[in-house]
């Protein structure tokens, strides 16, 4: 049984088909990168796994730990261990980060029949993860993504991931809009989370991110399908030849 | 003549038909409204002659008035002769301890996270003046307050024990001629709270009063009178919970606040009257007149969280009479299912350098209608007066509506009025984002709505804020399907 298995997935928005038979298998502890030109369906793939209701799955299956999760709501998937870091996360004005994460974590613990964290445990966990990502106390007092710069948003997505400790992490265009220092911090934050029991799916347009996070496998997506897969050396080839070679 | 006008006309012209004899032994006055009923109420409460006169004058004025219909509200005509105007409590004596309080009520408090038992344990933090039906049956911490010269009692007790104060101030801010519902309340009010803070005294605890409608068909007509003498400070909390009820119930309260020179009053409300069921059946009709007058350097701050009632008609207002006085209005009004709210404030600037701030957050869900109606009036003599208004509406779903009806009137060239308004929706994107973190849809909505209201919630005293946050969540249940 694969950790995550996508079989012949067809996905539409309105009348437009975006994924046209996408298949992908990810095992426990692996890091996969999906690369492709703009509009190839990379972000759609990420969103479909997370359960975004905007996308309609018309055909195919999506198995997580052997269980078909297509019927599950986004929050059920999250509590089952799936996390998506957004390319451009939306603002939640007035919703404090700490309160947001406390509710999220306690819901997850509740679904696993575990006790919620008390205030002291919660603060400790929050502070530890924040320090590791250079996130100040001041920033923790702000509302979720409200008034954040592009870099701050990406940092905060990584921080939320580190805090919630999901088993499967989808990172949608994490490098977009990041300067080199922020990219290093974010990559570091992701790398320390790599474990035998945790898998990653990196969605990226550029090879740059893969200099900092080394994937086990790279897949090339063109026009809603994975057309080629290989190991990390594929990134170099792509950089030289471009996507055109795979069209 | 419309159906409603007909009803009122019938009522006004009708002779009292039940042949009711004043029976002082009876615990409940029969249905209907008449001079006799008013005499009964007054006698029952052993009131002085001047108060009976006050009531009768109000009644005579009331019958000359027509129910106002300018609000964005739509409801069946109220038959004022089909209501009880006096219902005594079932027990002849009030509960000696909280154990004697109706367990149903305690359950409701529990759900809201404010069990009375806990409040008792919080001794010295919150004084509770609980009103069941029309007569005050429990007042705690009164003695402690008395040492500071603070009077906190039911208005009936105040009429007996402090007649001069009541006589001087009753109707001084909201005269019975003010409006239809104010006239009604002045004629038939049965109980409410009375607060007097002496000169220079800062009230050491939050004063709190919980109300609830209990008996069938009993209109509730609370009357609250708060007097803050010079240089005094007080924070007053008013909260309402009402159990499920099938028939519409009329509630027409008056709150009058007098803020003397250099005094500071904060009045916070969490209103959670029964809103009717999901089909819009039942629920409380809430027509409230709340107003305060600020003298020199005085400050009055209204904070309200309105989540209940089928119909809400309420405009807590400030008359900024004294120079440098300040008026504030912070409001969250949430409507769901078939609830209708028409609420806002009036800021009347009379004195120089007066300032006011209005922050209103309206949330509509289901099939509900939510209107902000506000008036800012700066009179000729109010030099350098300033008002800032900010009215935001949030829509959940596409069957509800939000309306913003501001009236701004500036008669002084040195004064400034700033008004901002916005209307938005909870986006699919926001919901999805919160859900990918593990929050279910209802939690996500509740959190986003509470975030939207944060500016107002922060103004509430701590324990009230917790209750209000829970209320928002409870009242949003079933807002998405």
XYZ file of C-alpha atoms in Angstrom:
728
model
C 0.000 0.000 0.000
C 1.438 3.308 -1.047
C 1.364 6.281 1.313
C -0.342 8.444 -1.296
C -1.553 7.121 -4.602
C -3.150 9.139 -7.361
C -4.639 7.122 -10.192
C -5.796 8.513 -13.531
C -7.124 11.698 -11.966
C -9.313 13.937 -14.127
C -10.232 17.315 -12.670
C -12.262 20.222 -14.017
C -13.151 23.734 -13.044
C -16.473 24.590 -14.606
C -16.328 23.076 -18.068
C -12.589 23.213 -18.373
C -10.607 20.044 -17.771
C -7.295 20.796 -16.090
C -5.968 17.441 -14.944
C -6.308 14.918 -17.725
C -5.342 11.595 -16.235
C -2.700 12.329 -13.656
C -1.067 9.446 -11.785
C 1.494 9.603 -9.005
C 2.659 7.370 -6.184
C 4.436 8.605 -3.062
C 5.845 6.357 -0.353
C 6.382 7.172 3.312
C 9.379 9.408 3.952
C 9.809 10.451 0.332
C 10.113 13.936 -1.077
C 8.613 14.399 -4.526
C 8.752 17.504 -6.661
C 6.281 18.224 -9.412
C 7.608 20.700 -11.927
C 5.999 22.158 -14.972
C 5.261 25.295 -16.936
C 2.551 27.753 -15.939
C -0.943 26.409 -16.409
C 0.147 22.778 -16.549
C -2.070 21.862 -13.567
C 0.513 21.680 -10.744
C -1.397 23.868 -8.322
C -4.642 22.132 -9.240
C -3.072 18.849 -8.193
C -2.072 20.359 -4.839
C -5.532 21.814 -4.280
C -7.314 18.592 -5.203
C -5.313 16.594 -2.698
C -6.149 19.161 -0.016
C -9.825 19.006 -1.016
C -10.534 22.439 -2.488
C -14.249 22.328 -3.413
C -13.669 24.624 -6.393
C -12.271 21.650 -8.319
C -14.465 18.794 -9.486
C -12.940 15.357 -9.769
C -14.615 13.713 -12.739
C -12.621 10.500 -12.848
C -9.880 8.620 -11.059
C -8.977 7.975 -7.442
C -6.993 9.522 -4.641
C -5.819 7.134 -1.927
C -4.145 8.229 1.279
C -2.817 5.315 3.320
C -4.996 3.076 1.176
C -8.162 5.014 1.910
C -10.071 6.882 -0.771
C -10.184 10.464 0.485
C -12.105 12.066 -2.380
C -15.292 12.125 -0.325
C -13.580 13.705 2.671
C -13.920 17.416 3.452
C -10.747 19.524 3.572
C -10.794 19.557 7.375
C -11.214 15.784 7.572
C -8.209 15.424 5.306
C -6.266 17.869 7.462
C -7.076 15.934 10.607
C -6.028 12.738 8.797
C -2.583 14.310 8.391
C -2.586 16.208 5.098
C -1.330 19.789 5.034
C -1.029 22.297 2.236
C 1.160 25.379 2.356
C -0.492 27.858 0.010
C 1.143 29.735 -2.807
C -0.653 32.921 -1.765
C -2.444 32.333 1.540
C -5.570 34.388 2.166
C -5.866 36.885 5.031
C -8.127 36.195 8.015
C -8.579 39.671 9.517
C -8.901 39.709 13.287
C -8.179 35.986 13.668
C -5.140 35.708 15.923
C -2.461 33.253 14.856
C -2.198 31.612 18.271
C -5.944 31.130 18.621
C -6.152 29.795 15.062
C -3.399 27.235 15.583
C -4.636 26.211 19.007
C -8.067 25.405 17.617
C -6.541 23.591 14.639
C -4.218 21.466 16.755
C -6.817 20.643 19.386
C -9.277 19.549 16.691
C -6.651 17.216 15.322
C -5.836 15.825 18.765
C -9.533 15.383 19.470
C -9.996 13.378 16.282
C -7.182 11.099 17.465
C -8.833 10.755 20.890
C -5.956 12.598 22.502
C -6.186 15.300 25.141
C -5.934 18.885 23.971
C -2.820 20.826 24.955
C -3.148 23.027 27.990
C -2.128 26.679 27.794
C 1.424 26.080 29.023
C 2.129 23.178 26.653
C 0.616 25.137 23.803
C 2.698 28.260 24.365
C 5.840 26.172 24.699
C 5.222 24.401 21.414
C 4.299 27.650 19.689
C 7.412 29.472 20.898
C 9.806 26.618 20.074
C 8.603 26.335 16.493
C 8.519 30.096 16.057
C 12.078 30.565 17.269
C 13.339 27.936 14.835
C 11.884 29.955 11.971
C 12.948 33.378 13.239
C 9.367 34.375 13.899
C 9.106 37.081 16.534
C 6.585 37.262 19.373
C 5.304 40.431 17.765
C 4.449 38.541 14.609
C 2.645 35.824 16.583
C 0.347 38.488 17.974
C -0.857 39.470 14.534
C -3.868 38.166 12.648
C -3.434 35.269 10.238
C -1.637 36.626 7.131
C -3.100 40.090 7.633
C -0.799 42.706 6.156
C 2.009 40.142 5.752
C 4.636 40.553 3.050
C 5.111 37.706 0.573
C 8.095 36.420 2.531
C 6.284 36.626 5.866
C 3.380 34.666 4.433
C 5.651 31.854 3.286
C 7.419 31.790 6.623
C 4.080 31.619 8.387
C 2.917 28.750 6.184
C 6.085 26.852 7.050
C 5.608 27.694 10.697
C 2.035 26.409 10.690
C 3.245 23.210 9.090
C 5.990 22.788 11.679
C 3.510 23.462 14.446
C 0.798 21.078 13.246
C 3.263 18.282 12.360
C 1.323 16.784 9.458
C 2.281 13.448 7.882
C 1.927 14.612 4.323
C 2.973 18.131 3.351
C 2.078 19.787 0.092
C 4.110 22.894 -0.617
C 2.681 24.954 -3.438
C 5.263 27.273 -5.035
C 7.076 27.898 -1.760
C 9.901 29.740 -3.477
C 7.740 32.208 -5.372
C 8.521 35.755 -4.322
C 11.150 34.824 -1.738
C 14.527 36.498 -1.514
C 17.524 34.283 -0.937
C 17.626 34.694 2.858
C 13.945 33.955 3.273
C 14.273 30.991 0.936
C 17.075 29.606 3.106
C 15.067 30.008 6.307
C 11.982 28.418 4.808
C 13.962 25.544 3.257
C 15.704 24.917 6.536
C 12.355 24.819 8.276
C 11.172 22.219 5.801
C 14.369 20.168 5.853
C 14.335 19.723 9.631
C 10.899 18.192 9.270
C 12.070 15.465 6.909
C 11.475 12.175 8.633
C 10.988 8.529 7.756
C 7.311 8.834 8.456
C 6.642 12.134 6.716
C 6.310 12.713 2.983
C 6.430 15.897 0.922
C 5.060 17.052 -2.368
C 6.799 20.159 -3.677
C 5.113 22.084 -6.436
C 7.516 24.379 -8.196
C 8.075 26.191 -11.402
C 11.786 26.772 -10.955
C 14.657 24.525 -10.152
C 15.986 27.032 -7.579
C 14.047 25.606 -4.626
C 15.468 22.160 -5.276
C 18.971 23.465 -4.533
C 17.807 23.862 -0.958
C 15.381 20.992 -0.612
C 16.647 17.899 -2.349
C 13.838 15.750 -3.624
C 13.984 11.993 -4.029
C 11.959 12.157 -7.222
C 11.051 14.771 -9.784
C 7.986 14.631 -12.004
C 7.336 16.797 -15.001
C 3.772 17.846 -15.549
C 2.621 19.086 -18.937
C -0.984 19.814 -19.833
C -2.556 18.005 -16.899
C -0.463 14.863 -17.021
C 2.798 13.647 -15.580
C 4.854 13.050 -18.675
C 8.196 12.146 -17.211
C 9.614 11.081 -13.854
C 13.145 10.727 -12.626
C 15.502 11.347 -9.727
C 16.876 14.721 -8.628
C 19.229 14.890 -11.601
C 16.203 15.641 -13.745
C 16.213 19.185 -12.399
C 19.561 19.932 -13.995
C 18.464 18.524 -17.328
C 15.320 20.626 -17.156
C 17.307 23.732 -16.454
C 19.360 23.171 -19.580
C 16.665 21.988 -21.939
C 13.532 23.629 -20.585
C 10.058 22.103 -20.586
C 9.812 22.163 -24.361
C 11.724 18.924 -24.624
C 8.823 17.183 -22.849
C 5.900 18.732 -24.675
C -55.975 52.142 6.555
C -53.476 49.307 6.784
C -54.080 46.167 8.785
C -51.706 47.356 11.459
C -53.198 50.788 11.681
C -56.612 49.194 11.975
C -55.477 47.079 14.873
C -54.013 50.033 16.665
C -57.006 52.161 15.929
C -59.317 49.450 17.232
C -57.237 49.155 20.325
C -57.073 52.860 20.968
C -60.778 53.382 20.555
C -61.810 50.234 22.361
C -63.300 50.297 25.838
C -61.723 47.855 28.192
C -63.982 44.872 27.723
C -63.013 42.336 30.339
C -64.631 44.108 33.265
C -61.585 43.486 35.336
C -61.811 44.523 38.969
C -58.662 45.527 40.745
C -57.924 42.542 42.931
C -54.818 43.108 44.948
C -54.732 39.453 46.022
C -54.300 38.293 42.457
C -50.738 37.554 41.373
C -51.329 38.176 37.724
C -53.209 40.936 36.039
C -55.464 39.716 33.258
C -54.480 40.288 29.666
C -54.756 43.735 28.250
C -53.875 47.311 28.922
C -56.020 49.970 30.556
C -55.846 52.605 33.280
C -57.205 49.993 35.630
C -54.388 47.604 34.874
C -51.887 50.373 35.425
C -53.500 51.222 38.768
C -53.305 47.532 39.633
C -49.600 47.342 38.845
C -48.913 50.490 40.807
C -50.945 49.342 43.787
C -49.418 45.894 43.683
C -46.044 47.512 43.948
C -47.138 49.925 46.684
C -46.050 52.842 44.600
C -46.328 56.467 45.614
C -48.934 58.638 43.976
C -46.418 60.540 41.805
C -45.330 57.340 40.095
C -48.890 56.297 39.386
C -49.417 59.729 37.873
C -46.266 59.274 35.773
C -47.588 55.945 34.505
C -51.046 57.269 33.747
C -49.687 60.270 31.863
C -47.517 57.936 29.843
C -50.466 55.643 29.161
C -52.675 58.506 28.029
C -49.939 59.639 25.713
C -49.342 56.073 24.494
C -52.905 55.606 23.340
C -52.562 58.720 21.199
C -49.573 57.250 19.364
C -49.197 54.826 16.511
C -46.649 52.057 16.396
C -43.688 53.303 14.328
C -42.884 51.438 11.115
C -39.903 53.243 9.692
C -37.519 50.422 10.650
C -36.426 47.827 8.105
C -38.538 45.326 9.967
C -41.416 43.193 8.907
C -43.608 41.519 11.504
C -47.192 40.681 12.248
C -49.116 43.375 14.097
C -48.794 43.199 17.862
C -52.064 42.928 19.743
C -51.354 44.995 22.808
C -54.589 43.837 24.435
C -53.527 40.205 24.177
C -50.553 40.568 26.509
C -50.121 40.258 30.236
C -48.635 43.353 31.786
C -48.090 42.054 35.260
C -46.977 38.569 36.248
C -45.648 37.961 39.715
C -43.033 35.248 40.253
C -44.321 31.748 40.921
C -42.651 31.513 44.277
C -43.614 34.033 46.886
C -40.047 34.237 48.100
C -36.906 34.579 46.042
C -34.291 31.851 46.020
C -32.079 31.897 49.076
C -29.216 30.508 47.084
C -28.402 29.750 43.482
C -29.527 26.153 44.103
C -33.064 27.459 44.093
C -32.743 29.069 40.689
C -34.580 27.393 37.806
C -32.314 24.565 36.570
C -33.349 25.298 32.972
C -31.883 28.743 33.271
C -28.732 27.430 34.879
C -28.371 25.018 31.963
C -28.517 27.890 29.498
C -25.854 29.714 31.451
C -23.791 26.538 31.486
C -23.968 26.285 27.726
C -22.681 29.802 27.539
C -19.938 29.060 29.999
C -21.189 31.436 32.672
C -22.691 29.239 35.357
C -24.103 31.340 38.177
C -22.384 29.053 40.649
C -19.093 30.158 39.248
C -20.126 33.746 39.498
C -20.956 33.295 43.136
C -17.476 31.931 43.608
C -16.163 34.974 41.820
C -17.438 37.020 44.749
C -16.339 40.570 44.535
C -15.965 40.506 40.768
C -19.526 40.581 39.523
C -22.656 41.512 41.358
C -25.723 39.754 40.085
C -29.137 41.269 40.056
C -31.162 38.523 38.458
C -34.641 39.299 37.322
C -37.076 36.472 36.735
C -40.328 37.632 35.273
C -41.231 41.044 36.437
C -40.031 41.111 39.997
C -36.510 41.174 41.219
C -35.831 38.073 43.287
C -32.111 38.034 43.844
C -29.648 40.805 44.524
C -26.196 39.949 45.733
C -23.229 41.958 46.902
C -25.502 44.868 47.680
C -24.095 45.267 51.142
C -20.539 45.397 49.921
C -21.439 48.185 47.528
C -23.410 50.013 50.173
C -20.247 50.610 52.167
C -19.032 52.811 49.324
C -22.361 54.555 49.141
C -23.188 52.818 45.890
C -26.809 51.961 45.380
C -27.496 48.916 43.214
C -31.001 47.582 43.577
C -34.185 46.940 41.697
C -35.992 50.014 40.537
C -38.979 49.031 42.706
C -36.802 49.093 45.792
C -35.309 52.384 44.686
C -38.781 53.893 44.396
C -39.362 52.962 48.047
C -35.929 53.684 49.469
C -34.619 56.529 47.314
C -37.745 58.228 45.984
C -36.060 61.601 45.541
C -33.400 60.236 43.230
C -35.880 58.257 41.174
C -38.314 61.152 40.988
C -35.572 63.521 39.883
C -34.131 61.357 37.123
C -36.859 58.983 35.920
C -37.871 60.082 32.444
C -35.279 62.855 32.392
C -33.324 61.340 29.508
C -36.053 59.295 27.878
C -39.331 61.104 28.510
C -42.498 59.103 28.008
C -43.217 61.322 25.032
C -40.065 60.097 23.308
C -41.580 57.337 21.250
C -44.331 54.723 21.152
C -42.415 52.014 22.985
C -40.996 54.453 25.527
C -44.532 55.580 26.326
C -45.610 51.953 26.698
C -42.713 51.157 28.986
C -43.298 54.250 31.110
C -46.896 53.197 31.607
C -46.351 49.575 32.533
C -42.730 48.946 33.541
C -42.636 46.420 36.326
C -39.031 46.227 37.311
C -35.450 46.779 36.345
C -32.228 47.966 37.860
C -31.248 51.130 39.620
C -27.685 52.285 40.073
C -26.351 55.336 41.842
C -22.651 56.005 42.149
C -21.868 58.856 44.542
C -19.466 61.709 43.825
C -15.870 60.689 43.363
C -16.543 56.982 43.813
C -15.167 54.424 41.451
C -17.335 51.309 41.546
C -15.032 48.454 42.580
C -16.797 45.750 40.575
C -18.627 45.235 37.349
C -22.340 45.569 37.977
C -24.242 42.866 36.232
C -27.827 42.042 35.620
C -29.276 39.003 33.926
C -32.748 39.112 32.545
C -35.006 36.553 31.100
C -38.535 36.315 29.876
C -40.352 33.540 31.645
C -44.094 33.439 31.721
C -46.153 32.949 28.634
C -47.417 36.092 26.942
C -45.893 38.364 29.505
C -44.518 41.449 27.920
C -41.333 42.455 29.620
C -40.878 46.106 30.333
C -37.658 46.658 32.174
C -36.648 50.043 33.311
C -33.049 50.763 34.106
C -31.810 53.991 35.608
C -28.137 54.650 36.130
C -26.835 57.817 37.722
C -23.120 58.447 37.866
C -22.489 61.474 40.027
C -19.546 63.834 39.464
C -16.122 62.209 39.029
C -17.510 58.705 39.503
C -16.877 55.609 37.416
C -18.950 52.499 36.778
C -19.074 49.576 34.383
C -22.466 47.967 33.991
C -23.178 44.653 32.280
C -26.517 43.571 30.963
C -27.042 40.095 29.571
C -30.091 38.257 28.374
C -30.862 34.628 27.770
C -34.293 33.298 27.057
C -35.343 29.682 26.714
C -37.153 28.408 23.624
C -40.613 29.768 23.164
C -43.240 29.396 20.500
C -45.103 32.657 20.645
C -43.714 36.042 19.923
C -43.050 38.031 23.007
C -42.869 41.745 23.260
C -40.005 43.341 25.075
C -39.833 47.103 25.356
C -37.181 48.288 27.752
C -35.838 51.683 28.642
C -32.357 52.395 29.871
C -31.569 55.915 31.048
C -28.101 56.964 32.035
C -27.069 60.244 33.577
C -23.342 60.885 33.472
C -22.489 63.937 35.527
C -19.387 66.130 35.172
C -16.139 64.164 34.861
C -17.910 60.839 35.347
C -17.376 57.745 33.244
C -19.954 55.045 32.460
C -19.434 51.914 30.449
C -22.562 49.976 29.580
C -22.101 46.554 27.989
C -24.865 44.350 26.677
C -24.953 40.812 25.424
C -28.440 40.308 24.063
C -29.505 36.744 23.407
C -33.280 36.661 23.549
C -34.914 33.694 21.854
C -34.620 34.480 18.121
C -37.334 32.165 16.848
C -36.760 28.815 15.194
C -35.108 28.068 11.859
C -38.377 28.679 10.033
C -38.739 32.086 11.640
C -41.469 30.985 14.030
C -41.585 32.570 17.451
C -38.926 34.693 18.991
C -38.795 37.871 20.976
C -39.720 41.289 19.635
C -37.235 43.636 21.197
C -37.994 47.350 21.065
C -35.564 49.160 23.274
C -34.881 52.802 24.015
C -31.456 53.366 25.510
C -30.043 56.794 26.000
C -27.561 58.605 28.142
C -26.758 62.228 28.771
C -23.175 63.351 29.255
C -22.365 66.477 31.208
C -19.012 68.284 31.227
C -15.978 66.055 30.563
C -18.166 63.005 30.968
C -17.865 59.816 28.980
C -20.457 57.220 28.079
C -19.499 54.080 26.240
C -22.080 51.641 24.881
C -20.920 48.201 23.810
C -23.484 45.756 22.555
C -23.445 42.267 21.142
C -26.839 41.558 19.666
C -27.365 37.946 18.663
C -30.907 37.219 19.773
C -34.527 38.288 19.200
C -36.686 37.818 16.132
C -36.978 41.590 15.855
C -34.436 44.043 17.215
C -35.184 47.771 17.258
C -32.566 49.480 19.316
C -30.432 52.611 19.162
C -28.347 53.242 22.285
C -27.603 56.942 22.089
C -25.570 59.694 23.675
C -26.533 63.294 24.203
C -23.227 65.076 24.491
C -24.457 68.113 26.344
C -21.415 69.082 28.350
C -18.235 70.491 26.800
C -15.488 67.925 26.160
C -17.842 65.013 26.691
C -17.313 61.744 24.835
C -19.784 59.232 23.432
C -18.880 55.782 22.169
C -20.862 53.060 20.474
C -19.390 49.652 19.705
C -21.798 47.157 18.264
C -21.931 43.657 16.896
C -25.286 42.595 15.509
C -25.594 39.072 14.223
C -28.724 37.816 12.502
C -29.367 34.298 11.248
C -32.350 32.360 9.851
C -35.278 34.833 9.715
C -34.064 37.310 12.313
C -34.378 41.024 11.612
C -32.314 43.694 13.258
C -32.534 47.436 12.838
C -29.992 48.839 15.223
C -27.489 51.629 15.543
C -27.008 54.763 17.547
C -27.564 58.483 17.794
C -24.792 60.846 18.766
C -26.112 64.317 19.486
C -23.320 66.861 19.894
C -24.397 69.941 21.834
C -21.285 70.908 23.801
C -17.965 72.234 22.554
C -15.101 69.832 21.828
C -17.398 66.876 22.119
C -16.341 63.717 20.360
C -17.955 60.445 19.449
C -16.949 57.202 17.863
C -19.183 54.601 16.256
C -17.934 51.150 15.342
C -20.654 48.875 14.035
C -20.236 45.319 12.785
C -23.256 43.660 11.240
C -23.258 39.990 10.291
C -26.137 38.494 8.343
C -26.648 34.815 7.647
C -29.535 32.631 6.509
C -32.554 34.662 5.373
C -31.982 37.433 7.868
C -31.956 41.182 7.475
C -29.525 43.396 9.318
C -29.630 47.176 9.197
C -27.348 49.735 10.753
C -29.226 52.967 11.327
C -27.263 55.799 12.812
C -27.566 59.490 13.318
C -24.788 61.930 14.020
C -25.995 65.418 14.705
C -23.622 68.275 15.432
C -25.529 71.315 16.620
C -24.584 74.945 15.996
C -22.926 75.541 19.335
C -20.820 72.394 19.240
C -17.532 73.953 18.145
C -14.715 71.552 17.262
C -16.911 68.536 17.656
C -15.734 65.349 16.051
C -17.312 62.084 15.033
C -15.805 59.015 13.445
C -18.124 56.281 12.223
C -17.144 52.936 10.799
C -19.846 50.503 9.744
C -18.914 47.136 8.329
C -21.242 44.394 7.153
C -20.443 40.772 6.542
C -22.733 38.485 4.586
C -22.822 34.713 4.927
C -24.655 33.091 2.031
C -26.747 34.862 -0.596
C -30.247 34.886 0.941
C -29.547 37.490 3.619
C -29.257 41.247 3.455
C -27.331 44.101 5.030
C -28.284 47.755 5.012
C -26.428 50.818 6.189
C -28.536 53.909 6.808
C -26.448 56.732 8.223
C -27.816 60.214 8.776
C -25.119 62.844 9.220
C -25.989 66.400 10.117
C -23.341 68.988 10.783
C -24.452 72.514 11.648
C -21.061 73.732 12.797
C -18.286 74.579 10.354
C -15.499 73.883 12.842
C -16.713 70.335 13.386
C -15.934 67.152 11.496
C -17.852 63.982 10.730
C -16.062 61.040 9.174
C -18.035 58.081 7.928
C -16.748 54.835 6.483
C -18.770 51.817 5.457
C -17.987 48.463 3.906
C -19.816 45.303 2.943
C -18.093 41.995 2.396
C -18.632 38.275 2.247
C -16.799 35.375 3.808
C -14.906 34.023 0.835
C -14.713 30.376 -0.204
C -10.993 30.878 -0.149
C -10.966 31.859 3.533
C -13.119 28.881 4.463
C -10.970 26.465 2.496
C -7.810 27.867 4.039
C -9.095 27.448 7.594
C -10.368 23.972 6.778
C -6.988 22.829 5.480
C -5.738 23.490 9.007
C -8.310 21.109 10.469
C -11.133 23.464 11.465
C -14.568 22.310 10.396
C -16.745 24.665 8.400
C -18.719 25.960 11.383
C -15.593 26.573 13.412
C -14.046 28.327 10.448
C -17.049 30.618 10.026
C -17.267 31.303 13.739
C -13.593 32.190 13.858
C -13.742 34.435 10.798
C -16.846 36.191 12.139
C -15.278 36.668 15.550
C -12.213 38.067 13.814
C -14.439 40.488 11.947
C -15.947 41.655 15.257
C -12.701 41.780 17.178
C -12.577 45.559 17.402
C -15.870 45.512 19.303
C -15.319 42.325 21.314
C -12.156 43.832 22.743
C -14.245 46.551 24.317
C -16.226 44.053 26.377
C -15.148 43.185 29.904
C -13.157 39.946 29.852
C -15.759 37.490 31.165
C -18.370 38.980 28.873
C -16.099 38.725 25.849
C -15.701 34.986 26.394
C -19.453 34.552 26.616
C -20.043 36.703 23.560
C -17.523 34.794 21.466
C -19.317 31.548 22.328
C -22.668 33.128 21.549
C -21.513 34.096 18.063
C -20.528 30.478 17.462
C -23.801 29.092 18.858
C -25.862 31.519 16.811
C -24.048 30.720 13.601
C -24.880 27.029 13.934
C -26.665 25.917 10.804
C -25.807 29.084 8.903
C -24.212 26.988 6.171
C -25.812 23.893 4.735
